[in-house]
Structures are given as structure tokens and as C-alpha cells.
């Protein structure tokens, strides 16, 4: 048994760390209810300006349209990414040999050059391929990421090989094993990957802008960034927009966190 | 637990397929729209569909101009108002503004110009004055030469026009004014026994005396600047008609008497409590005079918007000109910081329309400038605009002064400045030098280092 | 007997092929959308010019220039300071938090997990504003430190070399600890809880089971997070731009920040940007290679 003082110390640590982490969101929520000048002056108590900030935000930008766009693109990217990368990660690990391990290392290189340097050649290529102003041009480069592939590869390492053998004896095909055995067992990995991929897709900024700079394809990060571009920034309204931009990821995390942190181990046994 | 996970997954999958469904039908809808009423989207059509659609549309008379700019209450508002003005005489012309922050416009331009793929650029875009030379010279195919377009460029202040002029050719239509104003809190001045007149037409050494005195008596500084940023130093430099580059584009950072004088003046202000250094972020700077211990601001006239945000300080501010350098030939009380100009890109399929639009609004309509002034504070650099009555109207916030008239007056007296192509490189090098000097470095050595850094970057 | 062997061989060949089928879509996408631009970038790093159309051969001059460029050398040093201090602190902290939150008896786990994850979901714009105002001279942190008597006068965190770097490191730890924790938590689900209970019965202290059960079993995940954090820190950009703007006097600027400036802010010199980016590739690649050698072994 853990002794009581140790238990108290543990809770104290977690509470302090949580408060430290959650503080900015609270600050943001408070700032969203205040007038810009009060935000600048560092007012820390909730104000009465929320509705005005909302009205100003709606008047200046197409909030719900941008929200819809962000959801649409993020969900498409997340689903495609999860399918493509989990297949690859599984392939790399379960059927591993020298060549595949080598290829994995090479694939990792793909993330090691700053995007600034690859963006311009990528843009040129997309233009030649006729992908400018298309959803495909926006989505294609972000589907397959070394990070997700490696995440699934590393997780697949703990997937018991005897399950695969047993399934093969039962006559299941390789793809069926992946769908029926691997997918349900690795629920926690999928949930974690989904959260992170959704978040990255949601926050993706520069590339969508490069591929199609049009009012009708505006996403939430673009909307937020537009609000800070002028000579005078309305901080109250900005914080409200930022809050709208942050909440979807937080909600998704909150819904999924039990899945990846309290997954029932041995579900397939 | 398992159920919950699967449920979430299902919801996501379902909404995705629904959205994907929506998406494709939407796309189809927009495609149709593009084919029928919206076909005039000149660049749109050229980028995606065949050119024929454009010709058809042109025959019908529907025309569209796309514009990139970035501030809804300022330049976007101005552009949209201009579009309304133009529509009165040209009902077939619509202007589509795509809100694009300056920080994004530069990468988008670089992408387009580097790859030669201009099709995504708008017809007209707003360009920061400090970056104009760099883009116009580095990418000679980017902007349309407007010199012979019928626009009368002589009606713009020479100092302002210089930013968008390359080799004697005009590539931009000047827009907003960056004339430097000095704003002070009259209530604080009063407490220390001064008036706004004591700060008008003065030199920096006099300013230092007053500011240190005010600081000692009230605790307020009459000026603030962000640590490591050199807006103020650049303004001081330009006020004496000096630059970091000579006419041939060579860097003159070391052995630049005006620059050395500016740096010494600046350091003396800091050392004698006449200048408050804030953190390097813009919001901290704003805070310093909105609620902090700064009772004065020296910056481009667009800073008025941020000062006016503190509504409780209405009537307590007054505007005058900035101090001038001591012992430098050509020193004035006037300078410039910020501002931007409109440029027509080579992707524009109908240059005649674009220039006619600019010519009849931004360089041709007093009424237009009069209309945008009150709510946006966009002060014209087009001389005839100042004749409008609104420019003479008193501002309640700034102690009943006719501030707009004042700014226009200041802007005509501002010496011009040669930003050169390597403006941002030089700025960064000088900023580094200033920080090192403040930390005890030798002024001549540090400026020589900065010179060497910039020269290395110019290779 | 012979037949069976042959069948087994062909079967292993078939599995091998299946493996390739599984990973082909991902590999193809990466080849086209990542490697092609990277190869272009590599070629441009030996060239000079403002647009691709007028690029001229420049030999290794971009690389020579890089090592003579004081600002870039400074950014290299700064980046390594962040890397050496921040990555270990963050990963250890994430590991400790994950193993604490994996405790079955803990109450309010959902709240703790969400709270600790929150920072990385927070948009950069807001967190930069918050950090700057927290650490300003009249900000929250100075007020607290002065009330506690630790400081006599306010400390200018962001305008002082050590302070600026410390704030950046703190911001990074704050933002990414929860992110890494997520992977550890999900990795821990694959460890049978009964293993811990058995260890407890055998008299192992929580610390012992942490080092002898948690760490070894999480090794694949730790390798993953180590490589990702190394990559993330060596390409650090947001914090340098938004918190300190690289200042004071370039003392907190990162390599990616400088590359961004040379690409978009300064007179376009894409070849030089590419050369600096290739250096980052070499650095991260080497570090990742070492990490793979140490950590990527199948037992």
C-alpha cells in the first residue's frame, strides 16, 4: 500500500501541474468576456463583454463557416491518415526484415527538413500537377507522416505474434487479421493517434493558405491569424476566437482519453 | 469503455462521410456557379478552367478584381468602400477582398515568384512600404509598371512615393500615411508643470530634460520602445534624411554620422530615465501607454487607433511633432514609420481595369478619402484629399485638435528615406548592435560589426 | 518433408510481399510529397538566385557561408541549448505523469489527463500572449517572486539572455509534456496491470517497478518520443518567433527562425535557406540514427 503522505504528495503534484496547465485556458475564457483594453491591462476577473465580443466576431468574420471548413478538412485528413499510416506501421513491424527496417529509417528522414525549405518546391510541383485550389492539393501532403507510421510500428511491437499465428491457422487472411485482430486490440493507440492527428490537421496553417487562399476555404487558424494582422488588435474578440479554435480538440481529447488510457487489456484473449 | 470508443469512432466516421458527401455536392454547386454567374472570376477561371470562360464573361461585361489586404477596420474597409464608389459608375465590376495578413502575403509572393507560378496571385495586393523595393527588384516580373497608366503620381508626397519607385518607374499606388506623430498625456505634463507647446519643435536634448524631469516628478516616462526593436531609431534616422544605404545601394552603417548620433541620443535617453524599455512584444508596448507608466508615444500616425482604445483617457492626449536631432545637417521634426502601397500583379488579366479602378478611387476621389477617414482613421497620402472638410474636424480624444490636418501637414515635410533592398537585414544587424552597445559594447565597433554582417548577407 | 519446407518458404515470401502491400500507399505518398521536394531542396543548396528560373551553380559556397554566418552559428548554439535541457526534462516528466495517471486507484484521472494535455491544444496566438504577460516586468511571475521575497526588484525575463532562454524552455515543457504523456499512457495499456500487482506482492517499491517494469516495456514508445522531440526541438520555430522574437540580440533565435527570415523576410536567397535546412537534416538524422541504434532492438 502507498502510505498516506505519499498519496497526498502525489495528488498535490498532480493538482499543481494541472492548474499550471489549465491556467491559460481559464485566462483565455476570462479574457473572452472582457473588453480589449481590460485584457491589455491584465484584468483577471470575468467581465460582461462576452456578447459584444461575439457580435463583433460574427460581424467581422464568418465564424461558423470557418468552423465547418476546419472540421471537414481535419476529419478527412485524420481518417485517411489513420488508415494509411496504421497499415504501414503494421506492415513495417509484423512483416519486418532488414529492408523494411532500413526503409523505416529512410522514411523518418522525410520529417527532418524544415517545412519552409520544402514548401516552395512542393508548391511548384503541385502547380505542375494541377492541384492548386483543390482539396486534394491541400490534403495529400499531410496524409502520410513518418510520425504516425512510426507510432503504429512501435505499438505493433507489443501485439502478440501468437494471435496472428492462431488466426492464420483459423484461415483468416492477412488483411482480415489486421482488421479483426489488430484494429480492436490497438484501440488505445488509434485513439491517441486520432487525437494528435486531428489536432495537427486542425492547426495546420501555412500550407492550406498556400494551396488555396480563398474566403470560402478559410479555416479557424486563418480566422484567428487574420484578427491579429491589423494595426489595432481587439484582444477580447481575439481570445473568444481562440477559445472557439481550441475547444474542438479539447472536446475530442476528453471524449477519447478513456479509450487510450483505460483500454481493457487482453480484450482478444 | 469499448462501446464509448466505438461510438465515438462511428460518429466521426459518419460525420466524415456525410461531410465528404456534402463536400462533393458543394463542390459541384460551386463549379456550376463558377460556370454561370461567377465566370467573371478572371484569375479564378484562368487558374482552374479554360480561358474561354473568361472571354465569354468579358463579353457579357461582368468583371471582377481580386485584392489581398489584411485589416478589416482599416485597409479592407477602405478597399471595400472604394469598390462601392467604383461600382456606381461601373455596375459590372465587383471587387473581391481576400483577407490575407501581411505575414502570409510575403510567403505567398515568394512561392509564386520563385516557381514562376503566378496564377494564384490576386489582381491587386497591398505591400508594406519597407518591403516594396526588395520585392520589386528581386522579382522583376511580379509587379506591373504603372508609370504610364494615366495615374498622376505627382499628387503624392515625394517621401511616400519613393518606397514604390524603382529606377524612376512607379510600381505602386501609395495608400496609408505613416507620418510620425508625438502624442503626450496633457494631464501628466501638467502635473510636472509643462504644456504640449513645451514639447513642440524641440530637439532631443530638450526632450530628454523634460522627460527625465517628468519621470522624476510623476513616475511617468514620456516615451517607450520595445527592447531590441528599432522603430524609434529608424524614425530618428529618417527625420534627418539619413538612411542605412547610399544611392548605390551600398550599406552605410559604420561611419554614418547621423546613425551614430541617433544611437548616442537613444542611449542617453535610456540612461537618463527619459525612455522606458518594454518587452519586445507589441502587446507589451501598447500596454505601456494604455495602462503602464508611459505618458507619451512617438510612432506612425496609425498608432492613434491603439491610443484611442483607452476610452477613459479621452481628452487627455495631445499631438505634436517629434523632437529633432541635435547637431546634424538636415535634421527635421518629421519622419515616417510604416505605411503601405497598392501594387498590381502580373497575374492581373485586365490591367486597364485595375489601374482605372485605382485611378478613380485611391488617386482620384476626394469624397472617397473623406468617407473612409472618420471610421478607419486611414489618412491619405494623396495630397488633394486633405482639402476635404473632415480633415479639419476636431478630435475629441486628442484635446479638440484637428489631428488629421496636422498629420497631412507633417507628411509633406517628411524627408525621404532609402530603404534599399536589404532593409530588413540592416535593421536586424543594427538592432543587434544597439543591444550590444546597451550592454557595454563600443559604439564604433558594434556598428562596424553590423556593417560587416550586412555586407556578408549582401554577397 | 521437402514439400512442407518449400511451402513454408513460399509462405514467408508471401508474408513478406503482404508487408510491402501494407506499407506501399504510405511510402508512395511520402516519396512524392516529401522526398521529391527534399531532393529539390538539396540541389538548390548548391545554387544561388532569386527565382528557380535563374538559379546558378554556386558550388559549396552556401555551406561555407553558413559556417561564417555569426547569426546562424548563434542560432545553432541556441537550438542545442534548448535541445539538451528541454528534451530530457520533458520526457522524464511525461513518463512520471503517465505512470502516476496509470494508477487504477487514482481519483479524477479524466480531469488530470485532460488538464495536462490542454496546453498543446491551445493555439499559439493565445499562449504566446499569456506567457509574455506572465513574464513581463510587472507580470504575475515577478509579482509572486517579489511577494515571496525571492526577488528585490522585478527581473526582465524576456529581455535578458538567460531569462529569454529559460522562458522558452519552460514554455516548451509546458506545451509538450502532456502531448508526450499521451503516447506513454497509451503504451502503458499494453502492459498487464497484474504485472504491477505481482511486483507489489514481491515487495517491489513503486520506484523499483517504475524502473524495472514501466521503462523497459515502454522502450519502443520512449524511442519514438525521443526522436520526435529531437526533431521538433531542432526545428523549433514558434516559440522563438512569438515569445522573444529571437532577441535580445539574437540570443534566443533558433535555426528554423533564421531560415524563415532568410527565405521570406530578407532578400530572397533560397539556395542559402536550403543549405541551412540540409544541415538540420544532417543533425537530426545523426541524432535519430544514434537513438535508433540504442533503442530500436527487438528482444
mmCIF file of C-alpha atoms in Angstrom, chain C residues 53-185:
data_model
loop_
_atom_site.group_PDB
_atom_site.id
_atom_site.type_symbol
_atom_site.label_atom_id
_atom_site.label_comp_id
_atom_site.label_asym_id
_atom_site.label_seq_id
_atom_site.Cartn_x
_atom_site.Cartn_y
_atom_site.Cartn_z
ATOM 1 C CA UNK C 53 14.324 30.072 -63.338
ATOM 2 C CA UNK C 54 17.560 31.964 -62.809
ATOM 3 C CA UNK C 55 19.330 29.651 -60.352
ATOM 4 C CA UNK C 56 23.049 29.417 -60.962
ATOM 5 C CA UNK C 57 25.584 26.878 -59.811
ATOM 6 C CA UNK C 58 27.241 28.089 -56.630
ATOM 7 C CA UNK C 59 29.241 25.077 -55.508
ATOM 8 C CA UNK C 60 29.567 24.617 -51.782
ATOM 9 C CA UNK C 61 29.647 28.360 -51.154
ATOM 10 C CA UNK C 62 26.304 28.316 -49.367
ATOM 11 C CA UNK C 63 27.730 25.781 -46.941
ATOM 12 C CA UNK C 64 30.916 27.793 -46.425
ATOM 13 C CA UNK C 65 28.907 30.933 -45.845
ATOM 14 C CA UNK C 66 26.771 29.143 -43.266
ATOM 15 C CA UNK C 67 29.736 28.449 -41.037
ATOM 16 C CA UNK C 68 30.937 32.035 -41.325
ATOM 17 C CA UNK C 69 27.487 33.454 -40.608
ATOM 18 C CA UNK C 70 27.591 34.591 -36.986
ATOM 19 C CA UNK C 71 23.824 34.777 -36.645
ATOM 20 C CA UNK C 72 23.365 31.257 -37.944
ATOM 21 C CA UNK C 73 26.118 29.905 -35.695
ATOM 22 C CA UNK C 74 24.440 31.613 -32.776
ATOM 23 C CA UNK C 75 21.099 30.072 -33.708
ATOM 24 C CA UNK C 76 22.766 26.669 -33.904
ATOM 25 C CA UNK C 77 24.153 27.093 -30.385
ATOM 26 C CA UNK C 78 20.814 28.313 -29.026
ATOM 27 C CA UNK C 79 18.953 25.409 -30.578
ATOM 28 C CA UNK C 80 21.312 22.915 -28.982
ATOM 29 C CA UNK C 81 20.901 24.535 -25.580
ATOM 30 C CA UNK C 82 17.135 24.087 -25.890
ATOM 31 C CA UNK C 83 17.573 20.525 -27.083
ATOM 32 C CA UNK C 84 19.948 19.425 -24.333
ATOM 33 C CA UNK C 85 17.960 20.925 -21.481
ATOM 34 C CA UNK C 86 14.373 20.694 -22.602
ATOM 35 C CA UNK C 87 14.061 17.230 -24.161
ATOM 36 C CA UNK C 88 15.259 15.186 -21.142
ATOM 37 C CA UNK C 89 13.241 17.239 -18.635
ATOM 38 C CA UNK C 90 10.103 16.990 -20.699
ATOM 39 C CA UNK C 91 10.318 13.269 -21.433
ATOM 40 C CA UNK C 92 11.077 12.332 -17.834
ATOM 41 C CA UNK C 93 8.262 14.497 -16.568
ATOM 42 C CA UNK C 94 5.865 12.990 -19.099
ATOM 43 C CA UNK C 95 6.898 9.498 -18.074
ATOM 44 C CA UNK C 96 6.369 10.222 -14.383
ATOM 45 C CA UNK C 97 2.974 11.804 -15.014
ATOM 46 C CA UNK C 98 1.882 8.915 -17.230
ATOM 47 C CA UNK C 99 2.824 6.280 -14.684
ATOM 48 C CA UNK C 100 1.063 8.242 -11.927
ATOM 49 C CA UNK C 101 -2.082 8.527 -14.023
ATOM 50 C CA UNK C 102 -1.979 4.850 -14.891
ATOM 51 C CA UNK C 103 -2.670 4.044 -11.255
ATOM 52 C CA UNK C 104 -6.049 2.364 -11.022
ATOM 53 C CA UNK C 105 -6.876 3.786 -7.600
ATOM 54 C CA UNK C 106 -6.325 7.388 -8.575
ATOM 55 C CA UNK C 107 -9.374 9.644 -8.479
ATOM 56 C CA UNK C 108 -10.223 12.348 -11.067
ATOM 57 C CA UNK C 109 -7.962 10.737 -13.648
ATOM 58 C CA UNK C 110 -10.007 12.111 -16.551
ATOM 59 C CA UNK C 111 -9.671 15.633 -15.268
ATOM 60 C CA UNK C 112 -5.939 15.359 -14.669
ATOM 61 C CA UNK C 113 -5.301 13.852 -18.075
ATOM 62 C CA UNK C 114 -7.328 16.440 -19.943
ATOM 63 C CA UNK C 115 -5.821 19.300 -17.964
ATOM 64 C CA UNK C 116 -2.278 18.181 -18.635
ATOM 65 C CA UNK C 117 -2.983 17.621 -22.321
ATOM 66 C CA UNK C 118 -4.616 21.035 -22.703
ATOM 67 C CA UNK C 119 -1.502 23.152 -23.360
ATOM 68 C CA UNK C 120 -0.655 21.526 -26.679
ATOM 69 C CA UNK C 121 -4.207 22.061 -27.906
ATOM 70 C CA UNK C 122 -4.015 25.732 -27.011
ATOM 71 C CA UNK C 123 -3.438 27.851 -30.078
ATOM 72 C CA UNK C 124 -0.088 29.521 -30.258
ATOM 73 C CA UNK C 125 -1.506 33.043 -30.515
ATOM 74 C CA UNK C 126 -3.091 32.880 -27.106
ATOM 75 C CA UNK C 127 -0.357 31.070 -25.283
ATOM 76 C CA UNK C 128 2.276 33.472 -26.565
ATOM 77 C CA UNK C 129 0.261 36.418 -25.275
ATOM 78 C CA UNK C 130 -0.250 34.690 -21.936
ATOM 79 C CA UNK C 131 3.400 33.777 -21.459
ATOM 80 C CA UNK C 132 4.565 37.220 -22.398
ATOM 81 C CA UNK C 133 2.234 38.900 -19.981
ATOM 82 C CA UNK C 134 3.030 36.392 -17.208
ATOM 83 C CA UNK C 135 6.741 37.093 -17.512
ATOM 84 C CA UNK C 136 6.610 40.834 -18.112
ATOM 85 C CA UNK C 137 8.326 43.037 -15.552
ATOM 86 C CA UNK C 138 5.024 43.859 -13.867
ATOM 87 C CA UNK C 139 3.597 40.433 -14.616
ATOM 88 C CA UNK C 140 2.317 37.642 -12.428
ATOM 89 C CA UNK C 141 5.619 35.785 -12.017
ATOM 90 C CA UNK C 142 7.562 38.845 -10.904
ATOM 91 C CA UNK C 143 4.800 39.842 -8.509
ATOM 92 C CA UNK C 144 4.811 36.410 -6.887
ATOM 93 C CA UNK C 145 8.600 36.193 -6.663
ATOM 94 C CA UNK C 146 8.762 39.616 -5.087
ATOM 95 C CA UNK C 147 6.000 38.861 -2.597
ATOM 96 C CA UNK C 148 7.836 35.688 -1.599
ATOM 97 C CA UNK C 149 10.968 37.756 -1.074
ATOM 98 C CA UNK C 150 12.972 35.825 -3.673
ATOM 99 C CA UNK C 151 13.484 38.954 -5.762
ATOM 100 C CA UNK C 152 14.028 42.507 -4.599
ATOM 101 C CA UNK C 153 13.353 44.151 -7.924
ATOM 102 C CA UNK C 154 11.444 42.847 -10.968
ATOM 103 C CA UNK C 155 13.509 40.662 -13.284
ATOM 104 C CA UNK C 156 13.261 41.398 -17.006
ATOM 105 C CA UNK C 157 12.848 37.776 -18.110
ATOM 106 C CA UNK C 158 12.291 38.219 -21.802
ATOM 107 C CA UNK C 159 14.827 40.962 -22.403
ATOM 108 C CA UNK C 160 17.735 39.146 -20.812
ATOM 109 C CA UNK C 161 19.662 36.329 -22.469
ATOM 110 C CA UNK C 162 19.357 33.710 -19.730
ATOM 111 C CA UNK C 163 15.821 34.762 -18.892
ATOM 112 C CA UNK C 164 14.662 34.615 -22.502
ATOM 113 C CA UNK C 165 16.102 31.139 -22.988
ATOM 114 C CA UNK C 166 14.654 29.945 -19.696
ATOM 115 C CA UNK C 167 11.197 31.185 -20.625
ATOM 116 C CA UNK C 168 11.410 29.417 -23.991
ATOM 117 C CA UNK C 169 12.426 26.145 -22.329
ATOM 118 C CA UNK C 170 9.678 26.489 -19.749
ATOM 119 C CA UNK C 171 7.140 27.216 -22.465
ATOM 120 C CA UNK C 172 8.243 24.143 -24.398
ATOM 121 C CA UNK C 173 8.000 21.893 -21.365
ATOM 122 C CA UNK C 174 4.612 23.333 -20.548
ATOM 123 C CA UNK C 175 3.307 22.855 -24.057
ATOM 124 C CA UNK C 176 4.610 19.413 -24.965
ATOM 125 C CA UNK C 177 4.725 17.375 -21.740
ATOM 126 C CA UNK C 178 1.062 16.443 -21.979
ATOM 127 C CA UNK C 179 1.482 15.593 -25.641
ATOM 128 C CA UNK C 180 4.203 13.038 -24.901
ATOM 129 C CA UNK C 181 2.295 11.771 -21.908
ATOM 130 C CA UNK C 182 -0.495 10.697 -24.242
ATOM 131 C CA UNK C 183 1.789 8.217 -26.005
ATOM 132 C CA UNK C 184 3.142 6.836 -22.752
ATOM 133 C CA UNK C 185 -0.369 6.392 -21.395
#
